[in-house]
């Protein structure tokens, strides 16, 4: 039998942290004894619990400690972290510490050093100057200092947001049977607050944003400054460009009550071909071929975007990262400062983004398919909230809240 | 081997009727030979096909003829229909003709008599005065004249609506990835056209209409005269009343941006109890206890409604038909004149209504769950169209099209 | 401001009870102060917390106490319950106590009396001999003694089952991405345990059980004694009979690799008509017309069933309760002794059953549609677990676990 | 006004080709006149129709002809195809012919030349030796001969499979309410037939194959020779390896009734790291670290596989194509000879594969989510069939049909 004492602190009752910790212990076939519990008297007081764990053997205990740290439980006694030297490029040494997306500190020479960029499923690299950064596996280089083992690493669990809210508690999901006008209004408020505090907003977009007719509403939000960074794939960008270029070339104004000209079967391919002939979306904007739409507005207003490639892509557009590892690195580079992420009818890129975000980023996943929303909202320990609704109508109403047509385009 | 010649007429190519007929024949293990085909030259010309069927035996042929008639194929040679006398209450004689929901005629004494009220899964009763009506099984009475066998009955297949449309062809469903503003606008147009031609509109409502915050929008449509008949269950009516009464009693005005006070766990039960103490919803309106909402507006404006009971009901409200057979009969009584049906986030009552409607009624099934929409839209040979979207946002936008707030309530 | 002290006891941390209680308090706009907390040292020790609530006024406090009791929180100080006399048939007096489905006690003359049949959304009737029963609203009679107000009623919260489990914790749902063979095996184990302890098994069946080809597997379970009570609707019973009778009459053995003869469009209607002509399913079994299938096996083995009517029913079969209130009463009468409920691809009857069951009944909701499973599993405080899978394959494998073909039918 | 005569041949009634052609014409705002129609007398006779199209102008006519060719309608009068010279790498000349996935011929010097590898959304490259191949946009090189315009290209529409079938007609989808044992048996038969005729089977796998416990069943099929090519992503391969390696290292035999050791949060990362340290999956097999599972069996038996990268990948495994364009090219290289494709709970890779396959490949899309199945089965003009069921139970039963345990592993 192997034993160890762990501690959790914070709003461990109402953020369900203690319940989850007990559950992880029992599911692992281990046992616990409460050695000390202090429950906060009021809603604002933090609580604290220390538990003595008993596991069948040292291996089981080590695995359990790894699992518990995902939920914010740290060993009570901490020594300095062990740092090993990477023996090859592109892979960690055995026993590497595998990160959570929670705020993390590493103990080096008796002092706790905060990790600069929390990201899950990475390793911790100790830089020569003593700073500590997460790095994904493919970026480690021979000779890097890599934290191994569990000792000397502690995390801070995430409290759930306080106060009454139209959003559900104890579930990461808003069912389809909720007052939707209200929810959209609340998301608008959260965006306002985030911007007011200097936060950035990230929009992650799937092609259904265009198919449901919501792209003009999203473009309005971009023009009104509500989108600071945009992630998408080849499909979203292509269909956005197609609906604007083909619309324009046919002389049809894409007004609110006009159907986006349903691309003939080859339109999207011709659009991609034209952009490839020009070299980039920016070049297509510059020479006047592309005159409106979300991608156009991002280019003209300097809103940075990453288009990550996928194996189903036609073309792809020249701006698309064909190498997916490079795409993820490009996304990482744009994350600092993001405080709200809107996942808009995207599965692939939304999951990719969720993997990269630190736990504290408020994330709203909007999709009409409950299974997709569940999948997105349940990954990791994000403050993610799923909203089961029609992205077309959602963006229409959100844009009316934040960027009424006449204010923006008049 | 048994053979017979059948004929289909109308837009049998583009309404897929001929393809479906051929499919039914082969799936039944039978075979066919085209004896005569005339294809319309243009889009407005009708076509006609005569096919000689060959089935293994007389029984198989009879079964095949029954199946084919659902798709509008009639025998070429028709004699008078056979009429048997019902030998008991509440059940047909063996071999009764089982109806489709298509326009149907019965040959009696050498003349074709139109059936007054086409409804599927009924029998045909020949009245003493020579008229023919469909009647459900439970309404047949000892001594009634009931059409038996296939001979002497012919139907008219349903052409699909002509012309370009934002709605999909060759599928009964609009996927979630369609421009939604446009679709809502098109539904608004269809309602305008129906009313302009003297048609009535039926709304079939599930509780999610209230939960998604759409009830005030539906009430607006009721007040503006867009709803002629309403079908629902105990849940819809209760939650509509609850959100209005509890809202009012708490002094909270239920404005567009105010949450419906989430019923405490027992609120709906107290609301039902209060209505039961008063005897009916109308009595609760009369004594001033119920002052707003969809049910209130139906009562004050004389919009007839049927609340059909279900085994999951609490209470139920005194207006709810506890006997489901009587509920269906009450619904039948309100169908004449209906030309458009809106199925709003309802499964049970929508299917029930679909079973009762003649094929020609334009039907829009709105639900966020694709499986529900498929189920509703695929039943029978209706002109049913499923729209996968959020009923809360759908009704909000539909009401803005047809009954802008200031026009109605100002 | 109004205050009151409430207490929760049991596994209040790991069963999430305390977290839920705190959440309900804050969502209601009230506040709390912990006055006493004892956390169990180990996994088997119970915990206890006393909280002082502060609400804006007496009404808000009363509403909050009602909400908290759903989660097992009781007032600390309890006096005798107030009992009012019903002033009319079919409705409670104002202020009636609205029940949860938790084990409940009522204080009368200084003694706590256990409620005999916990059921949610009912009232509490004090019988002349001092016993206390829940009764639905429609069964109250003028002169009955009805508990009113919150005082003198206490409940016992439901601990979640202990120990490791393949089933998820902190969610009422098993996603589609779980090892299904294992889950089916675990459900089989739970059924074995329930029967070994003298419990009864209830099966609630939707028509998809027949459509997916699973009815023969269910019939095997019935014949092997694994189903003690069956609830369904007109659709399930009709399609079960149809697939057996039409199968037999065509001389087609319904073996594992034979398609159930896809009913022609009128087959189900003819089947209903035949049973109506005979008067009941039992009569159809007795005269040899119905010789196999789930309904046949229930009749021959004396397994009681309730077929609850719905407004979409054709016919209906003579055994179907046309009055839905009587149907629910008939279901209530069969619940005593049930310890496991299987909801098999049923929405309507599964929700109806869930409303009637006491909280402690283990409930497995099997459906391929995640939204349905969520809806079923989230209602009330049942020990309900949703399994997102194909009911056809689920029952095939469950029957192989519990009733291998050769053992049963050889 | 512009006019042109087009012709469709084949089973144009029962394969819905003519109906679709008429629909496309009217939706495009054009009109038609039937100039000649011959309807086949019997089920085996082909039909033929010639239509005179009238469109508003030459551009509209050209667009319409493009759309019609997707459905198999060709111009009646054909001249030689126009071949332009590519003026740059990686993009087609303007006006390039955009391919369908139907069997296609190009008229060069008065002779019709069959396109070697039909694939949709590509261009047609005329090789120096006169052969014609489809090439995706990124592969065109300066100086290549590229077919431009519509003239001189004809396609052959795809007849639907003849005869009765448990699968649905006139819909690309099998609803969840179908007899599933039968469907699985029918898929097994189709695989047997395909192999008997020398066809190859392609399996496209999502991670849910592993999560639902179906990987051992799939491995059985691989070992019994039923899988000739496998496409998947980093997730499937990682979880397959993880469940085998972690299982083995813990000494737990992965029998039918044992849970796959639920990876701790970092297990998948450690597994990827280990394979990266070894250099490839094959190296991990060679040094004995990986001893079982689907990927292991593919390596040992020489079943070729492509793992296509995606932006959400951790690691990735060294075998994963990080460049998505190269991944698609690698997939293309393995397609010749494939006659059946099984899409197993995969969205991304299934859509990617569907884009690459010629229309004649029988494709079965298995997923528990109806929306996914619809999306997959509706793309292009494949003979694709969606089956809404649980992939875990599906593969378990399919493997029992084709590779009973004792035959394979005994």
PDB file of N, CA and C in Angstrom, chain A residues 30-79:
ATOM      1  N   UNK A  30      -8.707   3.215  -5.332  1.00  0.00           N
ATOM      2  CA  UNK A  30      -7.980   3.674  -4.148  1.00  0.00           C
ATOM      3  C   UNK A  30      -8.988   4.074  -3.064  1.00  0.00           C
ATOM      4  N   UNK A  31      -8.470   4.555  -1.930  1.00  0.00           N
ATOM      5  CA  UNK A  31      -9.359   4.961  -0.840  1.00  0.00           C
ATOM      6  C   UNK A  31      -8.829   6.261  -0.230  1.00  0.00           C
ATOM      7  N   UNK A  32      -9.644   6.873   0.626  1.00  0.00           N
ATOM      8  CA  UNK A  32      -9.209   8.141   1.211  1.00  0.00           C
ATOM      9  C   UNK A  32      -9.691   8.237   2.654  1.00  0.00           C
ATOM     10  N   UNK A  33      -9.031   9.140   3.368  1.00  0.00           N
ATOM     11  CA  UNK A  33      -9.469   9.542   4.701  1.00  0.00           C
ATOM     12  C   UNK A  33      -9.313  11.049   4.752  1.00  0.00           C
ATOM     13  N   UNK A  34     -10.365  11.739   5.152  1.00  0.00           N
ATOM     14  CA  UNK A  34     -10.291  13.191   5.294  1.00  0.00           C
ATOM     15  C   UNK A  34      -9.423  13.492   6.508  1.00  0.00           C
ATOM     16  N   UNK A  35      -8.349  14.246   6.319  1.00  0.00           N
ATOM     17  CA  UNK A  35      -7.560  14.581   7.504  1.00  0.00           C
ATOM     18  C   UNK A  35      -7.856  15.986   8.005  1.00  0.00           C
ATOM     19  N   UNK A  36      -8.432  16.785   7.166  1.00  0.00           N
ATOM     20  CA  UNK A  36      -8.717  18.147   7.593  1.00  0.00           C
ATOM     21  C   UNK A  36      -9.647  18.777   6.562  1.00  0.00           C
ATOM     22  N   UNK A  37     -10.759  19.350   7.013  1.00  0.00           N
ATOM     23  CA  UNK A  37     -11.695  20.007   6.102  1.00  0.00           C
ATOM     24  C   UNK A  37     -12.117  21.325   6.708  1.00  0.00           C
ATOM     25  N   UNK A  38     -12.005  22.374   5.941  1.00  0.00           N
ATOM     26  CA  UNK A  38     -12.585  23.653   6.378  1.00  0.00           C
ATOM     27  C   UNK A  38     -13.541  24.119   5.299  1.00  0.00           C
ATOM     28  N   UNK A  39     -14.802  24.240   5.654  1.00  0.00           N
ATOM     29  CA  UNK A  39     -15.805  24.668   4.683  1.00  0.00           C
ATOM     30  C   UNK A  39     -16.061  26.154   4.891  1.00  0.00           C
ATOM     31  N   UNK A  40     -15.977  26.923   3.821  1.00  0.00           N
ATOM     32  CA  UNK A  40     -16.219  28.360   3.925  1.00  0.00           C
ATOM     33  C   UNK A  40     -17.596  28.646   4.489  1.00  0.00           C
ATOM     34  N   UNK A  41     -17.656  29.628   5.390  1.00  0.00           N
ATOM     35  CA  UNK A  41     -18.938  29.944   6.032  1.00  0.00           C
ATOM     36  C   UNK A  41     -19.952  30.506   5.036  1.00  0.00           C
ATOM     37  N   UNK A  42     -19.469  31.321   4.125  1.00  0.00           N
ATOM     38  CA  UNK A  42     -20.395  32.003   3.223  1.00  0.00           C
ATOM     39  C   UNK A  42     -19.987  31.745   1.783  1.00  0.00           C
ATOM     40  N   UNK A  43     -20.780  32.298   0.931  1.00  0.00           N
ATOM     41  CA  UNK A  43     -20.621  32.130  -0.499  1.00  0.00           C
ATOM     42  C   UNK A  43     -19.270  32.631  -1.015  1.00  0.00           C
ATOM     43  N   UNK A  44     -18.671  33.617  -0.310  1.00  0.00           N
ATOM     44  CA  UNK A  44     -17.409  34.160  -0.819  1.00  0.00           C
ATOM     45  C   UNK A  44     -16.184  33.510  -0.170  1.00  0.00           C
ATOM     46  N   UNK A  45     -16.394  32.829   0.963  1.00  0.00           N
ATOM     47  CA  UNK A  45     -15.252  32.183   1.616  1.00  0.00           C
ATOM     48  C   UNK A  45     -14.829  30.945   0.853  1.00  0.00           C
ATOM     49  N   UNK A  46     -13.524  30.767   0.769  1.00  0.00           N
ATOM     50  CA  UNK A  46     -13.011  29.555   0.137  1.00  0.00           C
ATOM     51  C   UNK A  46     -13.051  28.409   1.146  1.00  0.00           C
ATOM     52  N   UNK A  47     -12.974  27.194   0.623  1.00  0.00           N
ATOM     53  CA  UNK A  47     -12.903  26.014   1.479  1.00  0.00           C
ATOM     54  C   UNK A  47     -11.572  25.327   1.225  1.00  0.00           C
ATOM     55  N   UNK A  48     -11.273  24.319   2.024  1.00  0.00           N
ATOM     56  CA  UNK A  48     -10.019  23.596   1.867  1.00  0.00           C
ATOM     57  C   UNK A  48     -10.189  22.192   2.415  1.00  0.00           C
ATOM     58  N   UNK A  49      -9.646  21.214   1.738  1.00  0.00           N
ATOM     59  CA  UNK A  49      -9.707  19.846   2.256  1.00  0.00           C
ATOM     60  C   UNK A  49      -8.372  19.166   2.029  1.00  0.00           C
ATOM     61  N   UNK A  50      -7.954  18.411   3.055  1.00  0.00           N
ATOM     62  CA  UNK A  50      -6.768  17.565   2.915  1.00  0.00           C
ATOM     63  C   UNK A  50      -7.209  16.124   3.049  1.00  0.00           C
ATOM     64  N   UNK A  51      -6.752  15.308   2.121  1.00  0.00           N
ATOM     65  CA  UNK A  51      -7.142  13.896   2.129  1.00  0.00           C
ATOM     66  C   UNK A  51      -5.899  13.027   2.108  1.00  0.00           C
ATOM     67  N   UNK A  52      -5.946  11.980   2.926  1.00  0.00           N
ATOM     68  CA  UNK A  52      -4.884  10.980   2.851  1.00  0.00           C
ATOM     69  C   UNK A  52      -5.335   9.889   1.902  1.00  0.00           C
ATOM     70  N   UNK A  53      -4.587   9.693   0.849  1.00  0.00           N
ATOM     71  CA  UNK A  53      -4.922   8.676  -0.147  1.00  0.00           C
ATOM     72  C   UNK A  53      -4.237   7.368   0.211  1.00  0.00           C
ATOM     73  N   UNK A  54      -4.893   6.276  -0.109  1.00  0.00           N
ATOM     74  CA  UNK A  54      -4.255   4.961   0.008  1.00  0.00           C
ATOM     75  C   UNK A  54      -4.486   4.213  -1.301  1.00  0.00           C
ATOM     76  N   UNK A  55      -3.405   3.863  -1.969  1.00  0.00           N
ATOM     77  CA  UNK A  55      -3.524   3.143  -3.239  1.00  0.00           C
ATOM     78  C   UNK A  55      -2.792   1.822  -3.114  1.00  0.00           C
ATOM     79  N   UNK A  56      -3.118   0.842  -3.976  1.00  0.00           N
ATOM     80  CA  UNK A  56      -2.543  -0.503  -3.858  1.00  0.00           C
ATOM     81  C   UNK A  56      -1.016  -0.512  -3.931  1.00  0.00           C
ATOM     82  N   UNK A  57      -0.414   0.325  -4.762  1.00  0.00           N
ATOM     83  CA  UNK A  57       1.038   0.315  -4.879  1.00  0.00           C
ATOM     84  C   UNK A  57       1.522   1.671  -5.392  1.00  0.00           C
ATOM     85  N   UNK A  58       2.814   1.842  -5.505  1.00  0.00           N
ATOM     86  CA  UNK A  58       3.368   3.136  -5.877  1.00  0.00           C
ATOM     87  C   UNK A  58       2.944   3.563  -7.286  1.00  0.00           C
ATOM     88  N   UNK A  59       2.901   2.607  -8.201  1.00  0.00           N
ATOM     89  CA  UNK A  59       2.477   2.936  -9.563  1.00  0.00           C
ATOM     90  C   UNK A  59       1.054   3.461  -9.577  1.00  0.00           C
ATOM     91  N   UNK A  60       0.178   2.760  -8.894  1.00  0.00           N
ATOM     92  CA  UNK A  60      -1.230   3.166  -8.852  1.00  0.00           C
ATOM     93  C   UNK A  60      -1.342   4.550  -8.212  1.00  0.00           C
ATOM     94  N   UNK A  61      -0.547   4.783  -7.172  1.00  0.00           N
ATOM     95  CA  UNK A  61      -0.578   6.084  -6.507  1.00  0.00           C
ATOM     96  C   UNK A  61      -0.127   7.179  -7.472  1.00  0.00           C
ATOM     97  N   UNK A  62       0.925   6.910  -8.223  1.00  0.00           N
ATOM     98  CA  UNK A  62       1.431   7.916  -9.160  1.00  0.00           C
ATOM     99  C   UNK A  62       0.373   8.238 -10.214  1.00  0.00           C
ATOM    100  N   UNK A  63      -0.273   7.187 -10.745  1.00  0.00           N
ATOM    101  CA  UNK A  63      -1.326   7.424 -11.743  1.00  0.00           C
ATOM    102  C   UNK A  63      -2.465   8.239 -11.145  1.00  0.00           C
ATOM    103  N   UNK A  64      -2.813   7.886  -9.888  1.00  0.00           N
ATOM    104  CA  UNK A  64      -3.912   8.596  -9.237  1.00  0.00           C
ATOM    105  C   UNK A  64      -3.563  10.071  -9.039  1.00  0.00           C
ATOM    106  N   UNK A  65      -2.318  10.340  -8.623  1.00  0.00           N
ATOM    107  CA  UNK A  65      -1.918  11.737  -8.399  1.00  0.00           C
ATOM    108  C   UNK A  65      -2.008  12.531  -9.708  1.00  0.00           C
ATOM    109  N   UNK A  66      -1.648  11.890 -10.809  1.00  0.00           N
ATOM    110  CA  UNK A  66      -1.776  12.547 -12.116  1.00  0.00           C
ATOM    111  C   UNK A  66      -3.232  12.904 -12.409  1.00  0.00           C
ATOM    112  N   UNK A  67      -4.096  11.933 -12.181  1.00  0.00           N
ATOM    113  CA  UNK A  67      -5.519  12.179 -12.454  1.00  0.00           C
ATOM    114  C   UNK A  67      -6.073  13.292 -11.566  1.00  0.00           C
ATOM    115  N   UNK A  68      -5.643  13.276 -10.290  1.00  0.00           N
ATOM    116  CA  UNK A  68      -6.212  14.245  -9.350  1.00  0.00           C
ATOM    117  C   UNK A  68      -5.784  15.664  -9.688  1.00  0.00           C
ATOM    118  N   UNK A  69      -4.580  15.795 -10.243  1.00  0.00           N
ATOM    119  CA  UNK A  69      -4.113  17.146 -10.523  1.00  0.00           C
ATOM    120  C   UNK A  69      -4.945  17.817 -11.624  1.00  0.00           C
ATOM    121  N   UNK A  70      -5.510  17.003 -12.515  1.00  0.00           N
ATOM    122  CA  UNK A  70      -6.409  17.567 -13.531  1.00  0.00           C
ATOM    123  C   UNK A  70      -7.568  18.317 -12.867  1.00  0.00           C
ATOM    124  N   UNK A  71      -7.911  17.877 -11.662  1.00  0.00           N
ATOM    125  CA  UNK A  71      -9.036  18.506 -10.971  1.00  0.00           C
ATOM    126  C   UNK A  71      -8.577  19.476  -9.892  1.00  0.00           C
ATOM    127  N   UNK A  72      -7.300  19.751  -9.863  1.00  0.00           N
ATOM    128  CA  UNK A  72      -6.824  20.797  -8.978  1.00  0.00           C
ATOM    129  C   UNK A  72      -6.318  20.330  -7.629  1.00  0.00           C
ATOM    130  N   UNK A  73      -6.142  19.021  -7.464  1.00  0.00           N
ATOM    131  CA  UNK A  73      -5.620  18.521  -6.185  1.00  0.00           C
ATOM    132  C   UNK A  73      -4.111  18.380  -6.271  1.00  0.00           C
ATOM    133  N   UNK A  74      -3.412  18.958  -5.291  1.00  0.00           N
ATOM    134  CA  UNK A  74      -1.957  18.914  -5.279  1.00  0.00           C
ATOM    135  C   UNK A  74      -1.465  18.145  -4.057  1.00  0.00           C
ATOM    136  N   UNK A  75      -0.272  17.555  -4.193  1.00  0.00           N
ATOM    137  CA  UNK A  75       0.367  16.969  -3.013  1.00  0.00           C
ATOM    138  C   UNK A  75       0.575  18.045  -1.972  1.00  0.00           C
ATOM    139  N   UNK A  76       0.537  17.641  -0.723  1.00  0.00           N
ATOM    140  CA  UNK A  76       0.742  18.619   0.324  1.00  0.00           C
ATOM    141  C   UNK A  76       2.226  18.973   0.412  1.00  0.00           C
ATOM    142  N   UNK A  77       3.041  17.931   0.443  1.00  0.00           N
ATOM    143  CA  UNK A  77       4.480  18.193   0.561  1.00  0.00           C
ATOM    144  C   UNK A  77       5.064  18.215  -0.828  1.00  0.00           C
ATOM    145  N   UNK A  78       5.780  19.245  -1.111  1.00  0.00           N
ATOM    146  CA  UNK A  78       6.341  19.403  -2.429  1.00  0.00           C
ATOM    147  C   UNK A  78       7.824  19.681  -2.311  1.00  0.00           C
ATOM    148  N   UNK A  79       8.570  18.995  -3.122  1.00  0.00           N
ATOM    149  CA  UNK A  79       9.995  19.283  -3.210  1.00  0.00           C
ATOM    150  C   UNK A  79      10.220  19.911  -4.581  1.00  0.00           C
TER     151      UNK A  79
END
